[in-house]
Amino acid sequence: DDMESVNIILNKDGNQTGDIEGITEDTFFKYDGNSTVTKVNEDVTPVPVVKFSPNGGNFVNNVKVTATASNATSAWYKIGNGQQINISGSATFSLGDGIAIGESVTVYWSASSATETKTGSVTFKKVEEQVLPEGLTVYYDNSVTKWGSVKVHYWGGESATEWPGVDMQMVASNIYMYTCPKGTTGVVFNNGGGDQTNDIEPENNHIYKGTGNHQYVDGGSYSSSVADTLNTTTSRASASTTRPPDSTSCARATKSRKCTCSDNRLR
């Protein structure tokens, strides 16, 4: 569906595959739960669909939404009980005006090809603008990594966590938040089971998106629609700026990346 090339790693219980690179279409894999993955050849018939960006979720004040039809000869959307709006390629609309805080609105869609018609919906909810607590607040976008558990390990401030850190709070679809103590200088996002980002020097209220193989994207200040528009060209690896570990006291695990350093932080 005109998607950019993506790279993935399949993992389970601390085991993982190598990098699977250059995926540009629907692809099926058979994974043994360890390190072996096999591509499975399946005939996939394109299904008519309307995709939304952002794909539902919470928003503050107003949100701009883009609806894109794929594999369809005709398609439409409608907001709540409103009129149907035809989609030719893509269409953009805004939500927020006239919607009260705490109120949800559902956007319905239909897409037809020569052989079938598909329907669906996405729901948006207007929420009150969040007042950030004291400290350094970070967000994590789990839409690519799809971790079952999202944790943050932090250090350098008034206190630090033991590896793998603490659970983050889900605040929107695939978006997690945690407020670290004042003075925090480094964080690592991870799933508590061997998959993680590199060290990050965090900025307050920024959202970070894991892209696999320890890489991440800094999406800048968080808002309700930032997570869906992160620019993957800014992916970067951050090196630790603190003292190098004593070679006799810290062991680096190539895959699990668990730390045995005396200060309990990842290298």
mmCIF file of C-alpha atoms in Angstrom:
data_model
loop_
_atom_site.group_PDB
_atom_site.id
_atom_site.type_symbol
_atom_site.label_atom_id
_atom_site.label_comp_id
_atom_site.label_asym_id
_atom_site.label_seq_id
_atom_site.Cartn_x
_atom_site.Cartn_y
_atom_site.Cartn_z
ATOM 1 C CA ASP A 1 0.000 0.000 0.000
ATOM 2 C CA ASP A 2 2.698 2.476 -1.032
ATOM 3 C CA MET A 3 4.455 2.042 2.292
ATOM 4 C CA GLU A 4 8.072 2.868 2.938
ATOM 5 C CA SER A 5 10.563 0.077 3.506
ATOM 6 C CA VAL A 6 10.620 -1.136 7.117
ATOM 7 C CA ASN A 7 13.031 -3.293 9.112
ATOM 8 C CA ILE A 8 11.891 -5.615 11.908
ATOM 9 C CA ILE A 9 13.205 -7.954 14.578
ATOM 10 C CA LEU A 10 10.996 -10.742 15.935
ATOM 11 C CA ASN A 11 11.544 -11.575 19.592
ATOM 12 C CA LYS A 12 10.115 -13.680 22.405
ATOM 13 C CA ASP A 13 11.191 -14.135 26.031
ATOM 14 C CA GLY A 14 14.612 -12.562 25.426
ATOM 15 C CA ASN A 15 15.319 -14.472 22.202
ATOM 16 C CA GLN A 16 15.348 -12.639 18.892
ATOM 17 C CA THR A 17 16.057 -12.903 15.195
ATOM 18 C CA GLY A 18 18.600 -10.893 13.282
ATOM 19 C CA ASP A 19 17.518 -7.796 11.380
ATOM 20 C CA ILE A 20 14.841 -8.476 8.755
ATOM 21 C CA GLU A 21 15.268 -5.598 6.343
ATOM 22 C CA GLY A 22 13.584 -4.043 3.332
ATOM 23 C CA ILE A 23 9.961 -5.102 3.857
ATOM 24 C CA THR A 24 7.742 -3.112 1.488
ATOM 25 C CA GLU A 25 4.551 -5.198 1.331
ATOM 26 C CA ASP A 26 2.405 -7.610 3.337
ATOM 27 C CA THR A 27 4.746 -10.472 4.229
ATOM 28 C CA PHE A 28 4.229 -13.629 6.275
ATOM 29 C CA PHE A 29 6.945 -15.156 8.477
ATOM 30 C CA LYS A 30 7.168 -18.353 10.506
ATOM 31 C CA TYR A 31 9.090 -17.733 13.746
ATOM 32 C CA ASP A 32 10.341 -20.541 16.019
ATOM 33 C CA GLY A 33 10.565 -18.347 19.123
ATOM 34 C CA ASN A 34 14.353 -18.457 19.164
ATOM 35 C CA SER A 35 16.459 -17.000 16.340
ATOM 36 C CA THR A 36 15.134 -18.704 13.220
ATOM 37 C CA VAL A 37 12.591 -17.081 10.937
ATOM 38 C CA THR A 38 11.337 -18.323 7.578
ATOM 39 C CA LYS A 39 9.446 -16.361 4.974
ATOM 40 C CA VAL A 40 6.168 -18.043 4.063
ATOM 41 C CA ASN A 41 4.820 -17.590 0.550
ATOM 42 C CA GLU A 42 1.145 -16.696 0.679
ATOM 43 C CA ASP A 43 -1.077 -15.289 -2.032
ATOM 44 C CA VAL A 44 -2.551 -12.112 -0.599
ATOM 45 C CA THR A 45 -5.464 -10.418 -2.305
ATOM 46 C CA PRO A 46 -5.377 -6.643 -1.728
ATOM 47 C CA VAL A 47 -8.293 -5.583 0.445
ATOM 48 C CA PRO A 48 -10.023 -2.214 0.017
ATOM 49 C CA VAL A 49 -9.471 -0.076 3.084
ATOM 50 C CA VAL A 50 -9.453 3.470 4.422
ATOM 51 C CA LYS A 51 -6.545 4.303 6.714
ATOM 52 C CA PHE A 52 -6.499 7.245 9.104
ATOM 53 C CA SER A 53 -3.574 9.283 10.379
ATOM 54 C CA PRO A 54 -3.704 9.556 13.345
ATOM 55 C CA ASN A 55 -5.631 6.319 13.704
ATOM 56 C CA GLY A 56 -7.997 7.432 16.453
ATOM 57 C CA GLY A 57 -7.055 7.998 20.089
ATOM 58 C CA ASN A 58 -7.025 11.000 22.405
ATOM 59 C CA PHE A 59 -6.476 14.577 21.297
ATOM 60 C CA VAL A 60 -6.281 18.024 22.918
ATOM 61 C CA ASN A 61 -8.169 21.041 21.527
ATOM 62 C CA ASN A 62 -8.217 20.066 17.826
ATOM 63 C CA VAL A 63 -6.718 17.342 15.676
ATOM 64 C CA LYS A 64 -6.122 17.225 11.917
ATOM 65 C CA VAL A 65 -6.931 13.818 10.404
ATOM 66 C CA THR A 66 -6.000 12.413 6.991
ATOM 67 C CA ALA A 67 -8.078 9.584 5.485
ATOM 68 C CA THR A 68 -6.420 7.601 2.675
ATOM 69 C CA ALA A 69 -8.172 5.011 0.521
ATOM 70 C CA SER A 70 -6.172 2.002 -0.717
ATOM 71 C CA ASN A 71 -7.038 -0.805 -3.150
ATOM 72 C CA ALA A 72 -10.435 0.831 -3.703
ATOM 73 C CA THR A 73 -12.402 2.084 -6.694
ATOM 74 C CA SER A 74 -14.610 4.136 -4.400
ATOM 75 C CA ALA A 75 -14.513 5.116 -0.731
ATOM 76 C CA TRP A 76 -16.114 7.476 1.772
ATOM 77 C CA TYR A 77 -15.997 8.529 5.412
ATOM 78 C CA LYS A 78 -18.479 10.243 7.690
ATOM 79 C CA ILE A 79 -18.118 11.834 11.107
ATOM 80 C CA GLY A 80 -20.678 10.441 13.531
ATOM 81 C CA ASN A 81 -24.129 10.727 11.956
ATOM 82 C CA GLY A 82 -22.944 13.309 9.428
ATOM 83 C CA GLN A 83 -23.017 13.039 5.683
ATOM 84 C CA GLN A 84 -20.794 10.737 3.679
ATOM 85 C CA ILE A 85 -17.715 12.417 2.197
ATOM 86 C CA ASN A 86 -16.226 10.756 -0.874
ATOM 87 C CA ILE A 87 -12.491 10.078 -0.812
ATOM 88 C CA SER A 88 -10.456 10.443 -3.984
ATOM 89 C CA GLY A 89 -7.028 9.234 -2.953
ATOM 90 C CA SER A 90 -6.985 11.054 0.385
ATOM 91 C CA ALA A 91 -8.997 13.612 2.306
ATOM 92 C CA THR A 92 -8.234 15.774 5.323
ATOM 93 C CA PHE A 93 -10.576 17.021 8.043
ATOM 94 C CA SER A 94 -10.370 18.473 11.559
ATOM 95 C CA LEU A 95 -12.054 17.416 14.789
ATOM 96 C CA GLY A 96 -12.466 19.401 17.987
ATOM 97 C CA ASP A 97 -14.807 22.333 17.432
ATOM 98 C CA GLY A 98 -18.118 21.646 19.122
ATOM 99 C CA ILE A 99 -16.781 18.569 20.920
ATOM 100 C CA ALA A 100 -16.705 18.741 24.723
ATOM 101 C CA ILE A 101 -13.776 17.501 26.802
ATOM 102 C CA GLY A 102 -14.379 13.831 27.570
ATOM 103 C CA GLU A 103 -16.606 13.366 24.530
ATOM 104 C CA SER A 104 -15.813 10.776 21.855
ATOM 105 C CA VAL A 105 -16.601 10.919 18.159
ATOM 106 C CA THR A 106 -16.523 7.972 15.759
ATOM 107 C CA VAL A 107 -15.507 8.293 12.136
ATOM 108 C CA TYR A 108 -17.026 5.594 9.909
ATOM 109 C CA TRP A 109 -15.653 4.511 6.547
ATOM 110 C CA SER A 110 -16.395 2.279 3.581
ATOM 111 C CA ALA A 111 -14.150 1.178 0.718
ATOM 112 C CA SER A 112 -15.106 -0.864 -2.339
ATOM 113 C CA SER A 113 -13.120 -2.698 -4.997
ATOM 114 C CA ALA A 114 -14.420 -4.549 -8.044
ATOM 115 C CA THR A 115 -15.102 -7.626 -5.917
ATOM 116 C CA GLU A 116 -15.888 -6.568 -2.350
ATOM 117 C CA THR A 117 -16.752 -3.789 0.080
ATOM 118 C CA LYS A 118 -15.159 -3.298 3.489
ATOM 119 C CA THR A 119 -16.334 -1.033 6.302
ATOM 120 C CA GLY A 120 -14.905 0.077 9.610
ATOM 121 C CA SER A 121 -14.486 2.935 12.058
ATOM 122 C CA VAL A 122 -12.016 4.792 14.261
ATOM 123 C CA THR A 123 -12.808 6.696 17.441
ATOM 124 C CA PHE A 124 -11.303 9.918 18.738
ATOM 125 C CA LYS A 125 -11.710 11.351 22.241
ATOM 126 C CA LYS A 126 -11.156 14.958 23.259
ATOM 127 C CA VAL A 127 -9.229 15.176 26.524
ATOM 128 C CA GLU A 128 -8.143 17.978 28.785
ATOM 129 C CA GLU A 129 -4.652 19.332 28.199
ATOM 130 C CA GLN A 130 -2.302 17.608 30.575
ATOM 131 C CA VAL A 131 -0.463 19.645 33.219
ATOM 132 C CA LEU A 132 3.003 18.170 33.441
ATOM 133 C CA PRO A 133 4.159 17.216 36.932
ATOM 134 C CA GLU A 134 7.513 18.379 38.271
ATOM 135 C CA GLY A 135 10.471 16.485 36.944
ATOM 136 C CA LEU A 136 11.410 15.389 33.426
ATOM 137 C CA THR A 137 8.511 13.837 31.510
ATOM 138 C CA VAL A 138 9.267 11.481 28.622
ATOM 139 C CA TYR A 139 6.964 9.685 26.205
ATOM 140 C CA TYR A 140 7.522 6.461 24.264
ATOM 141 C CA ASP A 141 5.788 5.493 21.012
ATOM 142 C CA ASN A 142 5.362 1.707 20.980
ATOM 143 C CA SER A 143 3.699 1.504 17.548
ATOM 144 C CA VAL A 144 6.733 -0.113 15.877
ATOM 145 C CA THR A 145 8.293 -2.153 18.687
ATOM 146 C CA LYS A 146 4.920 -3.493 19.923
ATOM 147 C CA TRP A 147 6.354 -4.409 23.326
ATOM 148 C CA GLY A 148 3.970 -6.152 25.700
ATOM 149 C CA SER A 149 5.545 -4.253 28.592
ATOM 150 C CA VAL A 150 7.072 -0.763 28.268
ATOM 151 C CA LYS A 151 9.605 0.306 30.875
ATOM 152 C CA VAL A 152 12.003 3.208 31.336
ATOM 153 C CA HIS A 153 15.353 2.986 33.103
ATOM 154 C CA TYR A 154 16.714 6.387 34.188
ATOM 155 C CA TRP A 155 19.736 7.818 35.970
ATOM 156 C CA GLY A 156 21.648 11.003 36.761
ATOM 157 C CA GLY A 157 19.012 12.902 38.755
ATOM 158 C CA GLU A 158 17.734 12.904 42.306
ATOM 159 C CA SER A 159 17.365 9.125 42.068
ATOM 160 C CA ALA A 160 17.952 6.286 39.611
ATOM 161 C CA THR A 161 16.258 2.989 38.831
ATOM 162 C CA GLU A 162 17.568 -0.534 39.017
ATOM 163 C CA TRP A 163 17.599 -2.219 35.595
ATOM 164 C CA PRO A 164 15.212 -2.675 33.782
ATOM 165 C CA GLY A 165 13.477 0.317 35.355
ATOM 166 C CA VAL A 166 9.807 1.073 36.013
ATOM 167 C CA ASP A 167 6.581 0.578 34.081
ATOM 168 C CA MET A 168 5.405 3.519 31.992
ATOM 169 C CA GLN A 169 1.755 4.624 31.907
ATOM 170 C CA MET A 170 -0.267 4.296 28.693
ATOM 171 C CA VAL A 171 -1.836 7.670 27.898
ATOM 172 C CA ALA A 172 -3.023 7.025 24.327
ATOM 173 C CA SER A 173 -2.927 4.252 21.741
ATOM 174 C CA ASN A 174 0.709 2.992 21.710
ATOM 175 C CA ILE A 175 1.848 6.078 23.688
ATOM 176 C CA TYR A 176 3.412 5.709 27.142
ATOM 177 C CA MET A 177 4.488 8.375 29.647
ATOM 178 C CA TYR A 178 6.643 8.608 32.740
ATOM 179 C CA THR A 179 7.950 11.542 34.764
ATOM 180 C CA CYS A 180 11.545 11.000 35.873
ATOM 181 C CA PRO A 181 13.109 12.866 38.833
ATOM 182 C CA LYS A 182 14.580 16.324 38.396
ATOM 183 C CA GLY A 183 18.066 16.297 36.939
ATOM 184 C CA THR A 184 17.682 13.010 35.036
ATOM 185 C CA THR A 185 20.397 12.880 32.375
ATOM 186 C CA GLY A 186 19.820 9.525 30.706
ATOM 187 C CA VAL A 187 17.060 7.034 29.925
ATOM 188 C CA VAL A 188 16.689 3.701 28.158
ATOM 189 C CA PHE A 189 13.297 2.420 27.046
ATOM 190 C CA ASN A 190 12.923 -1.362 27.115
ATOM 191 C CA ASN A 191 10.490 -4.256 27.397
ATOM 192 C CA GLY A 192 12.061 -5.849 30.464
ATOM 193 C CA GLY A 193 12.969 -8.901 28.400
ATOM 194 C CA GLY A 194 16.041 -8.022 26.350
ATOM 195 C CA ASP A 195 14.801 -5.532 23.766
ATOM 196 C CA GLN A 196 15.661 -1.865 24.273
ATOM 197 C CA THR A 197 16.754 1.462 22.832
ATOM 198 C CA ASN A 198 20.246 2.866 23.071
ATOM 199 C CA ASP A 199 21.053 5.414 25.775
ATOM 200 C CA ILE A 200 19.069 8.622 25.319
ATOM 201 C CA GLU A 201 19.839 12.066 26.716
ATOM 202 C CA PRO A 202 16.189 13.046 27.268
ATOM 203 C CA GLU A 203 14.497 16.397 26.838
ATOM 204 C CA ASN A 204 11.428 17.322 28.831
ATOM 205 C CA ASN A 205 8.080 16.446 27.218
ATOM 206 C CA HIS A 206 9.723 14.816 24.179
ATOM 207 C CA ILE A 207 8.381 11.648 22.588
ATOM 208 C CA TYR A 208 10.749 8.905 21.457
ATOM 209 C CA LYS A 209 9.863 6.149 19.015
ATOM 210 C CA GLY A 210 11.760 2.858 18.998
ATOM 211 C CA THR A 211 12.470 1.684 15.454
ATOM 212 C CA GLY A 212 14.196 -1.641 16.189
ATOM 213 C CA ASN A 213 17.804 -2.734 16.582
ATOM 214 C CA HIS A 214 18.177 -0.322 19.561
ATOM 215 C CA GLN A 215 17.526 2.706 17.320
ATOM 216 C CA TYR A 216 15.026 5.469 18.036
ATOM 217 C CA VAL A 217 13.507 8.668 16.693
ATOM 218 C CA ASP A 218 13.230 11.877 18.718
ATOM 219 C CA GLY A 219 9.838 13.277 17.717
ATOM 220 C CA GLY A 220 10.199 16.534 19.620
ATOM 221 C CA SER A 221 7.598 17.907 22.027
ATOM 222 C CA TYR A 222 4.664 15.566 22.452
ATOM 223 C CA SER A 223 1.186 16.411 21.239
ATOM 224 C CA SER A 224 -1.763 14.196 20.334
ATOM 225 C CA SER A 225 -0.674 13.848 16.699
ATOM 226 C CA VAL A 226 3.130 13.901 16.922
ATOM 227 C CA ALA A 227 3.514 10.145 17.349
ATOM 228 C CA ASP A 228 1.915 9.452 13.972
ATOM 229 C CA THR A 229 4.153 11.856 12.057
ATOM 230 C CA LEU A 230 7.619 11.129 13.399
ATOM 231 C CA ASN A 231 10.295 11.582 10.750
ATOM 232 C CA THR A 232 12.261 8.342 10.627
ATOM 233 C CA THR A 233 15.195 10.087 8.959
ATOM 234 C CA THR A 234 16.180 11.481 12.355
ATOM 235 C CA SER A 235 16.863 8.047 13.791
ATOM 236 C CA ARG A 236 20.035 8.105 15.802
ATOM 237 C CA ALA A 237 22.046 6.166 18.337
ATOM 238 C CA SER A 238 23.094 7.980 21.477
ATOM 239 C CA ALA A 239 26.393 7.204 23.134
ATOM 240 C CA SER A 240 26.811 7.295 26.903
ATOM 241 C CA THR A 241 28.346 10.536 28.162
ATOM 242 C CA THR A 242 29.261 9.261 31.611
ATOM 243 C CA ARG A 243 32.465 7.572 32.668
ATOM 244 C CA PRO A 244 33.441 4.376 30.770
ATOM 245 C CA PRO A 245 32.724 1.189 32.682
ATOM 246 C CA ASP A 246 35.431 -0.705 34.486
ATOM 247 C CA SER A 247 36.162 -3.697 32.279
ATOM 248 C CA THR A 248 36.340 -5.900 35.353
ATOM 249 C CA SER A 249 32.946 -4.868 36.728
ATOM 250 C CA CYS A 250 30.635 -4.639 33.710
ATOM 251 C CA ALA A 251 29.718 -7.330 31.172
ATOM 252 C CA ARG A 252 27.869 -6.409 27.994
ATOM 253 C CA ALA A 253 25.456 -8.960 26.557
ATOM 254 C CA THR A 254 25.199 -8.616 22.798
ATOM 255 C CA LYS A 255 21.506 -9.411 22.640
ATOM 256 C CA SER A 256 19.962 -9.089 26.090
ATOM 257 C CA ARG A 257 21.988 -5.985 26.967
ATOM 258 C CA LYS A 258 21.542 -6.631 30.684
ATOM 259 C CA CYS A 259 23.891 -4.708 32.955
ATOM 260 C CA THR A 260 25.983 -5.908 35.874
ATOM 261 C CA CYS A 261 27.594 -2.506 36.526
ATOM 262 C CA SER A 262 27.847 -1.287 40.104
ATOM 263 C CA ASP A 263 25.734 1.811 39.320
ATOM 264 C CA ASN A 264 22.954 -0.373 37.821
ATOM 265 C CA ARG A 265 22.739 1.474 34.516
ATOM 266 C CA LEU A 266 22.988 0.128 31.001
ATOM 267 C CA ARG A 267 26.081 0.670 28.860
#
